[in-house]
Short mmCIF file of C-alpha atoms in Angstrom, two decimals:
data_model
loop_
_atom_site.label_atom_id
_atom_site.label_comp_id
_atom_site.label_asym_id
_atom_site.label_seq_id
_atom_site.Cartn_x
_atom_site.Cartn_y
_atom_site.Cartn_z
CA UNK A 1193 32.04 18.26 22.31
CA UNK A 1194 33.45 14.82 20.67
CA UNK A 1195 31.33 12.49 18.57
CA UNK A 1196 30.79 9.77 20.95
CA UNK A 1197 31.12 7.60 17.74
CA UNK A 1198 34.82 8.18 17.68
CA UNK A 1199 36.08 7.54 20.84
CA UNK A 1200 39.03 9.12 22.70
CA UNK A 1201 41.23 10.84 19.62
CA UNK A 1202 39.01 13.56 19.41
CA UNK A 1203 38.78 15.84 22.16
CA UNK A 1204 36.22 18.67 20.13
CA UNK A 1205 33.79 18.47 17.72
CA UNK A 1206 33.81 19.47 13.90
CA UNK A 1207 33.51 23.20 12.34
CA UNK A 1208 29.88 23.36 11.46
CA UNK A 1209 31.32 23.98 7.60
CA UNK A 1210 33.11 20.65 8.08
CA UNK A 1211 30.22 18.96 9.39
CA UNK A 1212 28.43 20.16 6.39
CA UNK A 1213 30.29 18.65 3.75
CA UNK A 1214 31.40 15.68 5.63
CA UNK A 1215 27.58 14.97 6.18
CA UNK A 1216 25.75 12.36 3.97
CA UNK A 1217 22.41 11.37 5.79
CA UNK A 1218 20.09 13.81 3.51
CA UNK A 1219 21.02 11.65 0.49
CA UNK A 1220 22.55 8.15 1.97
CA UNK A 1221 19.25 7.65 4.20
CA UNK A 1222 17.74 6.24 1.10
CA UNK A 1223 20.08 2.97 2.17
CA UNK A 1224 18.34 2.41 4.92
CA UNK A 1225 16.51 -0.83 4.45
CA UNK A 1226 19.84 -2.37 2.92
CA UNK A 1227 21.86 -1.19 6.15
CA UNK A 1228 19.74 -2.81 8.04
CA UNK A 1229 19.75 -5.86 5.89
CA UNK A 1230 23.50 -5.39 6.08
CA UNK A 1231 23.20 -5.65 9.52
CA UNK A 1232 20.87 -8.51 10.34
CA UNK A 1233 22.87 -10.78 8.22
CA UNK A 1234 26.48 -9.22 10.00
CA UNK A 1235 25.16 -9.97 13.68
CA UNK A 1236 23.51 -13.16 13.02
CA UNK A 1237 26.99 -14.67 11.51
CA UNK A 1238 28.71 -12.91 14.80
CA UNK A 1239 26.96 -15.36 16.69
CA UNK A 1240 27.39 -18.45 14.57
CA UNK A 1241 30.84 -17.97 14.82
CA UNK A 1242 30.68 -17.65 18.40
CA UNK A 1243 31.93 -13.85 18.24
CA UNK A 1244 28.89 -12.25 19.64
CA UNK A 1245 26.64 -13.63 22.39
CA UNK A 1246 23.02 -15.16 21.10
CA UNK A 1247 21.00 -12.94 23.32
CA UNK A 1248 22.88 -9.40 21.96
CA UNK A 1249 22.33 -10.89 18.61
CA UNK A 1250 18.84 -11.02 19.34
CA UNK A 1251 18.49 -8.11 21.37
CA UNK A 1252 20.30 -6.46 18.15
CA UNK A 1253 18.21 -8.56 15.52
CA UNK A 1254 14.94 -7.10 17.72
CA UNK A 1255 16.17 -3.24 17.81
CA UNK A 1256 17.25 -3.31 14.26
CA UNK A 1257 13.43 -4.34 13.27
CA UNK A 1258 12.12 -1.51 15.48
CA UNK A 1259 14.57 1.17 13.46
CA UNK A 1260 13.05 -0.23 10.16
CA UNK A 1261 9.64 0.18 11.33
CA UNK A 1262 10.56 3.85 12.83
CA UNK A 1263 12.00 4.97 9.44
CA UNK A 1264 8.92 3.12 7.19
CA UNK A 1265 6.63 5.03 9.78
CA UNK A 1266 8.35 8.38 8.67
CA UNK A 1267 9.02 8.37 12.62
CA UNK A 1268 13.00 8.31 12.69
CA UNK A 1269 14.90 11.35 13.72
CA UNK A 1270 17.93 11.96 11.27
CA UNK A 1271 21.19 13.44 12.46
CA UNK A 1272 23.52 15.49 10.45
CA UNK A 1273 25.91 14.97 13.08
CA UNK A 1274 25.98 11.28 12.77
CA UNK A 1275 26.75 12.22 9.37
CA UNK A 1276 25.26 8.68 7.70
CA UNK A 1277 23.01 6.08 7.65
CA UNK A 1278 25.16 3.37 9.60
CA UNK A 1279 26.10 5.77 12.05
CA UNK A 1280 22.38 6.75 12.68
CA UNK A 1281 21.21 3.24 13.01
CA UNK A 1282 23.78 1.98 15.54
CA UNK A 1283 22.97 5.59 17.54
CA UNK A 1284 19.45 4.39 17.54
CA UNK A 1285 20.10 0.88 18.17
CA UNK A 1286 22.07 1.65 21.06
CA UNK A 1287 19.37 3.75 22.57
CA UNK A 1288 16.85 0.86 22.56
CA UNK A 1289 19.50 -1.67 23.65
CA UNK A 1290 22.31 -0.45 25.38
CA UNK A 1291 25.82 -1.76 25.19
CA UNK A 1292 24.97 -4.66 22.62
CA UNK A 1293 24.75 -2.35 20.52
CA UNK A 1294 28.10 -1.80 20.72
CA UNK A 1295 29.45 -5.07 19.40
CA UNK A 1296 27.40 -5.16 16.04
CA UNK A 1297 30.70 -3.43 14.54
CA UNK A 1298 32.81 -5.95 15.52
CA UNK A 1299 34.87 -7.41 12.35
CA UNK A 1300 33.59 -4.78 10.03
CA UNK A 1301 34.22 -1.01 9.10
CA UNK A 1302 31.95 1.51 7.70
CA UNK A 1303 33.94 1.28 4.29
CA UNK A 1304 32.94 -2.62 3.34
CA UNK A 1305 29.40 -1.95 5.30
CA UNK A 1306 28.74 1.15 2.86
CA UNK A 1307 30.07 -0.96 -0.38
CA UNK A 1308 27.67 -3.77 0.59
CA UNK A 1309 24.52 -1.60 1.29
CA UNK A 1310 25.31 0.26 -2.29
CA UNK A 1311 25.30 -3.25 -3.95
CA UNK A 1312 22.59 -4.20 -2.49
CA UNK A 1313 20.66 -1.21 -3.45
CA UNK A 1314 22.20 -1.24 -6.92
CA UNK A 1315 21.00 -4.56 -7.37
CA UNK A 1316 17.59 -3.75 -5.97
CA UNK A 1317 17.37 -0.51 -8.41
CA UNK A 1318 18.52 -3.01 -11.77
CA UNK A 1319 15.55 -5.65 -11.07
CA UNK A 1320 12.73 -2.73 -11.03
CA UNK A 1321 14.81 -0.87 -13.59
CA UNK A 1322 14.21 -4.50 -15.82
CA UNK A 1323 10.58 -4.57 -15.03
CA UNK A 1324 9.63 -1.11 -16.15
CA UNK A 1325 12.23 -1.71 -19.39
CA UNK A 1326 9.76 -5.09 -19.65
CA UNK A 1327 6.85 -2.84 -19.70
CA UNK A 1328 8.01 -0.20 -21.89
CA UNK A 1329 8.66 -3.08 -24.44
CA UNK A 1330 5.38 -4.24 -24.28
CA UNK A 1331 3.63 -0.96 -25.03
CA UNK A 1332 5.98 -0.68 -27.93
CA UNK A 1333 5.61 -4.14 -29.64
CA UNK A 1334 1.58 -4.09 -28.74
CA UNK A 1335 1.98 -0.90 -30.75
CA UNK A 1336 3.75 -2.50 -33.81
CA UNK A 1337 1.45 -5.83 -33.86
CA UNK A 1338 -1.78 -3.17 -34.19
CA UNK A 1339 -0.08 -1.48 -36.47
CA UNK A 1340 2.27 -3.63 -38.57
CA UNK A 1341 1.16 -2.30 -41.97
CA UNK A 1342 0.71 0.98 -41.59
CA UNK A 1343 3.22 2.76 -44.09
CA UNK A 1344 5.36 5.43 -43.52
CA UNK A 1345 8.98 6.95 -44.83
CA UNK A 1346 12.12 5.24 -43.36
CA UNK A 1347 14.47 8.14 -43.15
CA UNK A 1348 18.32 8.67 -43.98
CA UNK A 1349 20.00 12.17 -43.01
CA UNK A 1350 16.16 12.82 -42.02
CA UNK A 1351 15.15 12.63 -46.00
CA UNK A 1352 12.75 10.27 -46.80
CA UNK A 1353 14.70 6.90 -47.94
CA UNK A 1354 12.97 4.26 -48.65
CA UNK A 1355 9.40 3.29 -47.25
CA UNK A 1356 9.04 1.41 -43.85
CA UNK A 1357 5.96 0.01 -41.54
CA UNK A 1358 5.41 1.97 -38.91
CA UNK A 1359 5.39 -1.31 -36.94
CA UNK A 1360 9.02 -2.09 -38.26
CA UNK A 1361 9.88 1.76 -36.65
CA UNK A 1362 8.94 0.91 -33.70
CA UNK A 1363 10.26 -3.01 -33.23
CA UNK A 1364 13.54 -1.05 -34.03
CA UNK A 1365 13.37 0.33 -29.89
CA UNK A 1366 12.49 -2.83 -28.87
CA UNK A 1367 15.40 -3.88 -30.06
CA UNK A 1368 17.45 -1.41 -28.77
CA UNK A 1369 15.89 -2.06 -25.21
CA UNK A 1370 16.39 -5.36 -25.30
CA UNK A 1371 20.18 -4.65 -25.44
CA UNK A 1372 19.83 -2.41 -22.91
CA UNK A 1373 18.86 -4.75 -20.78
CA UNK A 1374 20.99 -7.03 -21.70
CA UNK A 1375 23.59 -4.62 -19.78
CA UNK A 1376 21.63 -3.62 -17.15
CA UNK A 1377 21.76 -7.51 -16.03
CA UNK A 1378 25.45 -8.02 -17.31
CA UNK A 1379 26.26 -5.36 -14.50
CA UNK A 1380 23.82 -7.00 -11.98
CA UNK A 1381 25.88 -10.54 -12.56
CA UNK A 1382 29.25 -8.79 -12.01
CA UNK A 1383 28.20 -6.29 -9.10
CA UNK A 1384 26.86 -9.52 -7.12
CA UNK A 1385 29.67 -9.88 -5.01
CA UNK A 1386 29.80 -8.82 -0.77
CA UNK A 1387 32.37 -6.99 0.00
CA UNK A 1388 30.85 -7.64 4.25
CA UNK A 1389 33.74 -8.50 5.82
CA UNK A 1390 36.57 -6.64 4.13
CA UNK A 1391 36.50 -4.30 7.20
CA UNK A 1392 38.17 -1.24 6.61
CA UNK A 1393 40.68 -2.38 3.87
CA UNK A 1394 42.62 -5.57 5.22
CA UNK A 1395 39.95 -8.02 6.48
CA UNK A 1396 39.71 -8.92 9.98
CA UNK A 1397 41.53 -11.03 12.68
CA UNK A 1398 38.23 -12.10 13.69
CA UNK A 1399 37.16 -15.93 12.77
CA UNK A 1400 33.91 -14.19 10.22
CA UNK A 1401 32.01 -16.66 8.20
CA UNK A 1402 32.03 -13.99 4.76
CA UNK A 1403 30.55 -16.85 2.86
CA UNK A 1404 27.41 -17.25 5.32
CA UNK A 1405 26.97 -13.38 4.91
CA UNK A 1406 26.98 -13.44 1.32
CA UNK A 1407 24.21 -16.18 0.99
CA UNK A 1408 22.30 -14.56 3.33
CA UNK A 1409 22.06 -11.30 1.52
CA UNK A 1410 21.92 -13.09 -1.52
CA UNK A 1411 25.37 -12.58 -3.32
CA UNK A 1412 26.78 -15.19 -5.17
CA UNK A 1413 30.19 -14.80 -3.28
CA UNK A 1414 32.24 -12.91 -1.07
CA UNK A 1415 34.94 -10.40 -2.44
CA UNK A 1416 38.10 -12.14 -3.22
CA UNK A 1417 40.31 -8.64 -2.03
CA UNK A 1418 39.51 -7.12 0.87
CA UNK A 1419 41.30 -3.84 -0.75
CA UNK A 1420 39.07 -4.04 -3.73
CA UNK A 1421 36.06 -4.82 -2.14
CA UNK A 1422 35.98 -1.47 -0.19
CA UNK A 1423 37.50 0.59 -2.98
CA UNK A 1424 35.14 -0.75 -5.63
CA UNK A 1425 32.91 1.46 -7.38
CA UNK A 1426 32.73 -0.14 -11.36
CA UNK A 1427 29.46 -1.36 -10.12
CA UNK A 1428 28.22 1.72 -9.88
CA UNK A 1429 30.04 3.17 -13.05
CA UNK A 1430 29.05 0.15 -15.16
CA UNK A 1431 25.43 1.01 -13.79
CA UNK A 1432 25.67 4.09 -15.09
CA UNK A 1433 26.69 3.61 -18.25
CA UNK A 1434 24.18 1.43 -18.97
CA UNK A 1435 21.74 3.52 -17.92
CA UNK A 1436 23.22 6.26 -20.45
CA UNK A 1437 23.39 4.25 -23.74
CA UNK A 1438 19.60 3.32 -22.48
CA UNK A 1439 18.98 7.02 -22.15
CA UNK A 1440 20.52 7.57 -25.50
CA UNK A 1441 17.71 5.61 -27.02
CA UNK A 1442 14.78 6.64 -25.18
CA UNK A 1443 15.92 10.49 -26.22
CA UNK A 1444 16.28 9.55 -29.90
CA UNK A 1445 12.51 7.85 -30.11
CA UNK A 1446 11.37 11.03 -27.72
CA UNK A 1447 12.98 13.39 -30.30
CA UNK A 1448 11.35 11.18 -33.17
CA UNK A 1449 7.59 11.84 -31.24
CA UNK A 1450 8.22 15.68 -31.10
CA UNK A 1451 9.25 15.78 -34.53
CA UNK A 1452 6.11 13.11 -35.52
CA UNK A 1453 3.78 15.12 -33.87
CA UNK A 1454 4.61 18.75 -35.09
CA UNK A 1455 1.79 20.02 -37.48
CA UNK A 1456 4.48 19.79 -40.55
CA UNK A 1457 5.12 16.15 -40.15
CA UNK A 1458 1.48 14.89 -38.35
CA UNK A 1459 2.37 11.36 -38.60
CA UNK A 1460 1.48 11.08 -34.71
CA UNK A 1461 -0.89 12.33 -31.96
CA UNK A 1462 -0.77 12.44 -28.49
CA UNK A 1463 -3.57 12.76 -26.30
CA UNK A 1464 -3.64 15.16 -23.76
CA UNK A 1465 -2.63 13.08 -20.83
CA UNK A 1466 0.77 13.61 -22.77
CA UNK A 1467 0.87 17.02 -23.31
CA UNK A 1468 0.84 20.58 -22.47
CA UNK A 1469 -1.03 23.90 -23.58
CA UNK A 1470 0.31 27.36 -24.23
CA UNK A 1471 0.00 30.66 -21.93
CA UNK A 1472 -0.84 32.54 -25.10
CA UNK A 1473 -1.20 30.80 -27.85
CA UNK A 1474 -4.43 28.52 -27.43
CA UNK A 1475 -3.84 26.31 -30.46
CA UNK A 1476 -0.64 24.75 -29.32
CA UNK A 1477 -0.23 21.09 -28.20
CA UNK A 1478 3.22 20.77 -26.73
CA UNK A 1479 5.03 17.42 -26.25
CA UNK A 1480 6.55 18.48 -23.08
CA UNK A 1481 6.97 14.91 -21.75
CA UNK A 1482 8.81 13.76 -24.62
CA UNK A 1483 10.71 16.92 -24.70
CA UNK A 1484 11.54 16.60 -20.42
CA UNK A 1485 12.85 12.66 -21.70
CA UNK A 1486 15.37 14.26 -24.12
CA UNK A 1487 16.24 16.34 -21.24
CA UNK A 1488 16.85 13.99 -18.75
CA UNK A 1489 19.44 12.58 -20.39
CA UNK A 1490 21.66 15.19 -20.22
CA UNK A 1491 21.76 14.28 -16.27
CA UNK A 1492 22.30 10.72 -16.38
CA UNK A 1493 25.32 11.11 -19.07
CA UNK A 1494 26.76 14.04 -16.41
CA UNK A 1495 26.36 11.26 -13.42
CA UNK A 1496 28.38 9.08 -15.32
CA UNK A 1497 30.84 11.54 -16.30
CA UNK A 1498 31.10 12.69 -12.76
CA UNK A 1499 31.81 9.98 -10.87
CA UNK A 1500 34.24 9.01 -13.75
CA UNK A 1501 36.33 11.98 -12.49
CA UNK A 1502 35.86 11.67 -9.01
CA UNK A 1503 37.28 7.80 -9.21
CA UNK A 1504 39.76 8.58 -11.86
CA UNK A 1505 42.94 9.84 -9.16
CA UNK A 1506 41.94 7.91 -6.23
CA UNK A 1507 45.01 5.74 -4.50
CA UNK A 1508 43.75 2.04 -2.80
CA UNK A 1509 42.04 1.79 -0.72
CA UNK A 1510 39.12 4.13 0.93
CA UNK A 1511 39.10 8.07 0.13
CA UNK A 1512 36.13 10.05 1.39
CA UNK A 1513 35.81 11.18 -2.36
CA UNK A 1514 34.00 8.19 -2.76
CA UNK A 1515 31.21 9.85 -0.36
CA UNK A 1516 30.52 11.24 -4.08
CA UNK A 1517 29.15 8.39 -5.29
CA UNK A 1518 25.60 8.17 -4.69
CA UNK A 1519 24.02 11.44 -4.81
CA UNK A 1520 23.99 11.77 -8.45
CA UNK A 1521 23.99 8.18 -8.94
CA UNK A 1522 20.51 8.93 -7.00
CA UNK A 1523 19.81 11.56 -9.22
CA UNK A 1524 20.64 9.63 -12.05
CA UNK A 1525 18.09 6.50 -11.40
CA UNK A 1526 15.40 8.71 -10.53
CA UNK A 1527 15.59 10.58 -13.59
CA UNK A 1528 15.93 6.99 -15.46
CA UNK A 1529 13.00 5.19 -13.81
CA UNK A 1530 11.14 8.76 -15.04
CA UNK A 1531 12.15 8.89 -18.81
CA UNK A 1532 11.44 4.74 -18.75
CA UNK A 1533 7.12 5.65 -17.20
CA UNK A 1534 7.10 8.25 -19.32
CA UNK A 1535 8.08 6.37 -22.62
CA UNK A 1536 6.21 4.23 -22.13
CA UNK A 1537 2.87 5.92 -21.37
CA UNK A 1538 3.63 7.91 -24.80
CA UNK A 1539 4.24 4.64 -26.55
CA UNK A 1540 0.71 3.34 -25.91
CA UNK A 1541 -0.66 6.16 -26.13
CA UNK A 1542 0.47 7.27 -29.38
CA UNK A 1543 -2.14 7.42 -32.53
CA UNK A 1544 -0.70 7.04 -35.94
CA UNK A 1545 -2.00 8.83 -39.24
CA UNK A 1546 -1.70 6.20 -41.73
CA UNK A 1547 -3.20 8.48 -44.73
CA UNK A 1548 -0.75 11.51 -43.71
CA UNK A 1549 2.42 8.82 -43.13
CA UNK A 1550 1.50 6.83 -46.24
CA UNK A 1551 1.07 9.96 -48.39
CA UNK A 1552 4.68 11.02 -46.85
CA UNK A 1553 6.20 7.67 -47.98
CA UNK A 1554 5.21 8.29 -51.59
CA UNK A 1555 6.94 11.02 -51.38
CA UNK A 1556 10.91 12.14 -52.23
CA UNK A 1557 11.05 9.30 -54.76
CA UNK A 1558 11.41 6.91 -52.10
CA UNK A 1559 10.80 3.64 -54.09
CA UNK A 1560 13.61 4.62 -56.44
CA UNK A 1561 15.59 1.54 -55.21
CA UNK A 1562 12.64 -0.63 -55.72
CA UNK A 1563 12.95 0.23 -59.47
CA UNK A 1564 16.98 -0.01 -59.14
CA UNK A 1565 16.64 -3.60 -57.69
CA UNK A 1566 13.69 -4.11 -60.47
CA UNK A 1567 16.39 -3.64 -63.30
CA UNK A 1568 18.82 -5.91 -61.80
CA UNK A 1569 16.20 -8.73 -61.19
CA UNK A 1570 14.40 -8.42 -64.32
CA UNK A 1571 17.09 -7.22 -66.90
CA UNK A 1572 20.09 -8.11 -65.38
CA UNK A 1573 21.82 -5.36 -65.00
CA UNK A 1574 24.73 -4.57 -63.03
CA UNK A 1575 23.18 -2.63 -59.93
CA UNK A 1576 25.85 0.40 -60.46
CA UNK A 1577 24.54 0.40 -63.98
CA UNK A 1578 20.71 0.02 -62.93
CA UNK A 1579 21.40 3.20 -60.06
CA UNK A 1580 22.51 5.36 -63.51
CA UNK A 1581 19.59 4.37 -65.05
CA UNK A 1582 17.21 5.05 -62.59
CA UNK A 1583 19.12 8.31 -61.30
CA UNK A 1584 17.87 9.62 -64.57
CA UNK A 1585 15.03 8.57 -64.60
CA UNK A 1586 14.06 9.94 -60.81
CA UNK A 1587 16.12 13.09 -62.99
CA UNK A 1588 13.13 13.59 -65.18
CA UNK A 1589 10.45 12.78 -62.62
CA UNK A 1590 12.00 15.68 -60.65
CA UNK A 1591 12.30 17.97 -63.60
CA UNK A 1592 8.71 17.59 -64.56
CA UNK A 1593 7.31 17.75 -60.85
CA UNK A 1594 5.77 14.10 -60.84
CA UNK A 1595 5.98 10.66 -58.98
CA UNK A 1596 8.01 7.71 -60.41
CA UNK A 1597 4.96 6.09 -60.81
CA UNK A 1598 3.11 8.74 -63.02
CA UNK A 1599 5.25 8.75 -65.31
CA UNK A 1600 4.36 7.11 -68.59
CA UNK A 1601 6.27 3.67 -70.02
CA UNK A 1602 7.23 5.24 -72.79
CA UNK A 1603 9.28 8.23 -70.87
CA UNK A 1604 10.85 5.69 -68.93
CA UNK A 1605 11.81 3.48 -72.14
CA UNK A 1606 13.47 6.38 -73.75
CA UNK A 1607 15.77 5.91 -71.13
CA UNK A 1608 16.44 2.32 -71.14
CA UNK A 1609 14.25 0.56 -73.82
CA UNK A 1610 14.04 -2.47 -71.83
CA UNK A 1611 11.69 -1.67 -68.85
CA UNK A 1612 8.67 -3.51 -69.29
CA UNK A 1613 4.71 -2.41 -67.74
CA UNK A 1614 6.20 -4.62 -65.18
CA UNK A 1615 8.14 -1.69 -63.63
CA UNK A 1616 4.83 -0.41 -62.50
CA UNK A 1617 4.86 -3.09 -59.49
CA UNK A 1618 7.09 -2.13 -57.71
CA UNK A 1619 6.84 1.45 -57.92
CA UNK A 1620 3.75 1.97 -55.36
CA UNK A 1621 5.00 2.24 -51.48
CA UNK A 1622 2.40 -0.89 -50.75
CA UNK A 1623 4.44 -2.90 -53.05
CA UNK A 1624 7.93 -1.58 -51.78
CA UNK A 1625 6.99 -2.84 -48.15
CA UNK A 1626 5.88 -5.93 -49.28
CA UNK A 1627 8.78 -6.60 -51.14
CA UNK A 1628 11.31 -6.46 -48.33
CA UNK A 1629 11.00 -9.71 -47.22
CA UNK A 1630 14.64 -10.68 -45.79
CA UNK A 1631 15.16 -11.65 -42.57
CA UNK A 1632 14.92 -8.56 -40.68
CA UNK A 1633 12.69 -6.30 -43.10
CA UNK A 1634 10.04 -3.86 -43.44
CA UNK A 1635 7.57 -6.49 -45.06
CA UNK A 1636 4.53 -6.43 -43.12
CA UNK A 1637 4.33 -10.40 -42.33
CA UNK A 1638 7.74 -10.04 -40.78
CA UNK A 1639 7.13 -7.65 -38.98
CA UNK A 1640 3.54 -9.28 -37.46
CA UNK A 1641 5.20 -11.75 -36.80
CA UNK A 1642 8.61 -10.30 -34.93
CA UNK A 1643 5.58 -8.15 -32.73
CA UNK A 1644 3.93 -10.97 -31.72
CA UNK A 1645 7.16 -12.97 -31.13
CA UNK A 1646 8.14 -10.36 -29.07
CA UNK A 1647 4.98 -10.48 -27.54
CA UNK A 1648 5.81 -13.58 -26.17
CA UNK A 1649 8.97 -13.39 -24.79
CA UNK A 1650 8.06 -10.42 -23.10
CA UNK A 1651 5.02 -12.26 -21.62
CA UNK A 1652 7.16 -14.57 -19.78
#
């Protein structure tokens, strides 16, 4: 039997294996609420323009209301053999009103209809994406204010460097977040276009009103190319790219909390809301969640790369490759709003040891640039000269198993007679911090005072 959807070219219905992968309604259902949308806005402009009678606007406006209340009510029968969304709510809708139903497709095709409800959804996704970023910021800075002074090792190559607040760690993410969603609302701005009225590739003959659809749903314009606006899919890329260098961070700082909270480095804990036992081994705490969020990522970077390939040889306008789109784009945001909860439920829920990270800073000779920048502010050195001197010194440290700062004046003068009791300032990891004061630095008044800046912005 034909699909009544098609009309009078098809005289038999599809293969059940070509109804299978032609079929989208198990993933595209999701657009229901902006197909409707879609929809409403579409039939009311019909009339405007005179196009479509005010009572089968109504009658349409009316039945597409009932088919959102059906689907929110878990009510709505689904149809493989409608294949989509669209084609599921004009089925519907012409069950509850008849022929109208009919002339809601009039002056638009399923390819700018699909591009619009995508956008629209896209859009909607971004905005809650931006309040849980928002959120995760919070917990982050809130984290850094409490704990601005605690001191730990900043790390190079993962060996201890030079030492860091463990407040001035953590305002690093924020950073990094912020950027993120800097992006995510860069690709908002651009994706903010309706393609609604771009019919199937060429625009219609039909007098539409495209600018009165676009307000209504909220776009800031119409689509200047009908061929672009139903071939389109950078939105969507752009989206997911964003959401990739986002997921890039959240793995790193999930990485750095498995690492943290490992009995060899037990600068963090994690309660057990945020972790996981053993099957044998009753000691273990496992930081599954952080572990999953380094996971996750792995699927967001292989939507991106996906759809990358599945756009990459497509001619203008419409192919059904583009059907490809959404399911892992789906897959993709879920996994994204997950790793976003989850980070941030670890971030405020994450204890630091300040004796084991402080005792960790001391550690690896870490101020040895402290006393490099000491000889070149207080003896003028040159600072290649000053990284000899102190390269043997941190030599002889090493070689008799001791800290820079237990070693004796006189050791250190044999080296360069110069250095002064002086040196001794700056040689403690408390001092260190303190003395990074430039814009930007570890210095524990900067960085009380970027958290609670933060703080701020964040609040409005």
């Amino acid at each position: 039997m034909s699909n009544k959807m098609w009309g009078g070219r098809f005289a038999s219905g599809p293969d059940a294996i070509m109804e299978a992968i032609n079929a989208s309604i198990d993933f595209d259902k999701r657009l229901h609420a902006q197909d409707i949308a879609g929809s409403k806005a579409h039939a009311a402009m019909l009339a405007d323009q005179g196009i479509l009678s005010k009572e089968d606007a109504a009658a349409i406006a009316h039945g597409l209301d009932t088919i959102a209340s059906e689907i929110e009510a878990g009510s709505f029968t689904f149809s493989a053999a409608l294949e989509d969304i669209h084609m599921n709510v004009e089925a519907r809708l012409a069950e509850l009103i008849g022929s109208a139903a009919g002339r809601l497709h009039t002056g638009r095709s399923r390819n700018d209809q699909v591009a619009t409800d995508f956008r629209l959804y896209v859009r909607d996704a971004l905005d809650d994406l931006d309040s849980a970023l928002n959120a995760l910021q919070t917990a982050l800075a809130t984290q850094a204010r409490d704990h601005f002074d605690a001191v730990m090792p900043g790390f190079t190559h993962l060996q201890a460097a030079q030492p860091v607040t463990f407040g001035h760690h953590l305002l690093a993410y924020v950073e990094m977040l912020s950027r993120d969603r800097g992006r995510i609302m860069d690709a908002r701005r651009r994706l903010n276009e309706s393609p609604l009225g771009a019919a199937a590739l060429a625009g219609t003959s039909f007098p539409i009103d495209r600018d009165k659809t676009a307000r209504t749903l909220g776009f800031d314009r119409p689509m200047a190319n009908s061929l672009d606006a139903v071939s389109d899919r950078d939105f969507v890329l752009e989206t997911l790219s964003a959401l990739s260098i986002m997921a890039v961070h959240l793995s790193r700082f999930a990485e750095e909390i498995v690492v943290w909270s490992s009995a060899q480095f037990a600068f963090v804990s994690l309660s057990d809301a945020w972790t996981t036992g053993s099957s044998i081994m009753p000691q273990k705490r496992n930081p599954d969640a952080a572990e999953l969020v380094r996971a996750k990522t792995g699927r967001i970077f292989g939507a991106l790369i996906g759809l990358l390939t599945v756009m990459k040889g497509l001619p203008l306008a419409y192919s059904k490759d583009m059907q490809e789109d959404k399911e892992p784009f789906f897959d993709a945001l879920d996994a994204a709003r997950l790793v976003v909860a989850a980070v941030a439920g670890m971030a405020g829920d994450l204890k630091p040891n300040r004796e084991r990270m402080a005792a960790a800073a001391g550690a690896g000779y870490s101020t040895a640039t402290d006393l490099a920048d000491w000889l070149v502010r207080e003896l003028g050195l040159p600072f290649r000269e000053a990284h000899h001197v102190t390269g043997r010194i941190v030599g002889l440290a090493s070689d008799t198993g001791r800290d820079l700062n237990a070693l004796s004046l006189e050791e250190m003068q044999a080296i360069e007679p110069r250095i002064t009791e002086a040196v001794f300032s700056v040689l403690g990891v408390e001092n260190s911090v303190k003395s990074r004061t430039s814009y930007g630095g570890t210095a524990p008044d900067n960085v009380k005072a970027q958290a609670e800046a933060w703080l701020g912005r964040l609040a409005e």
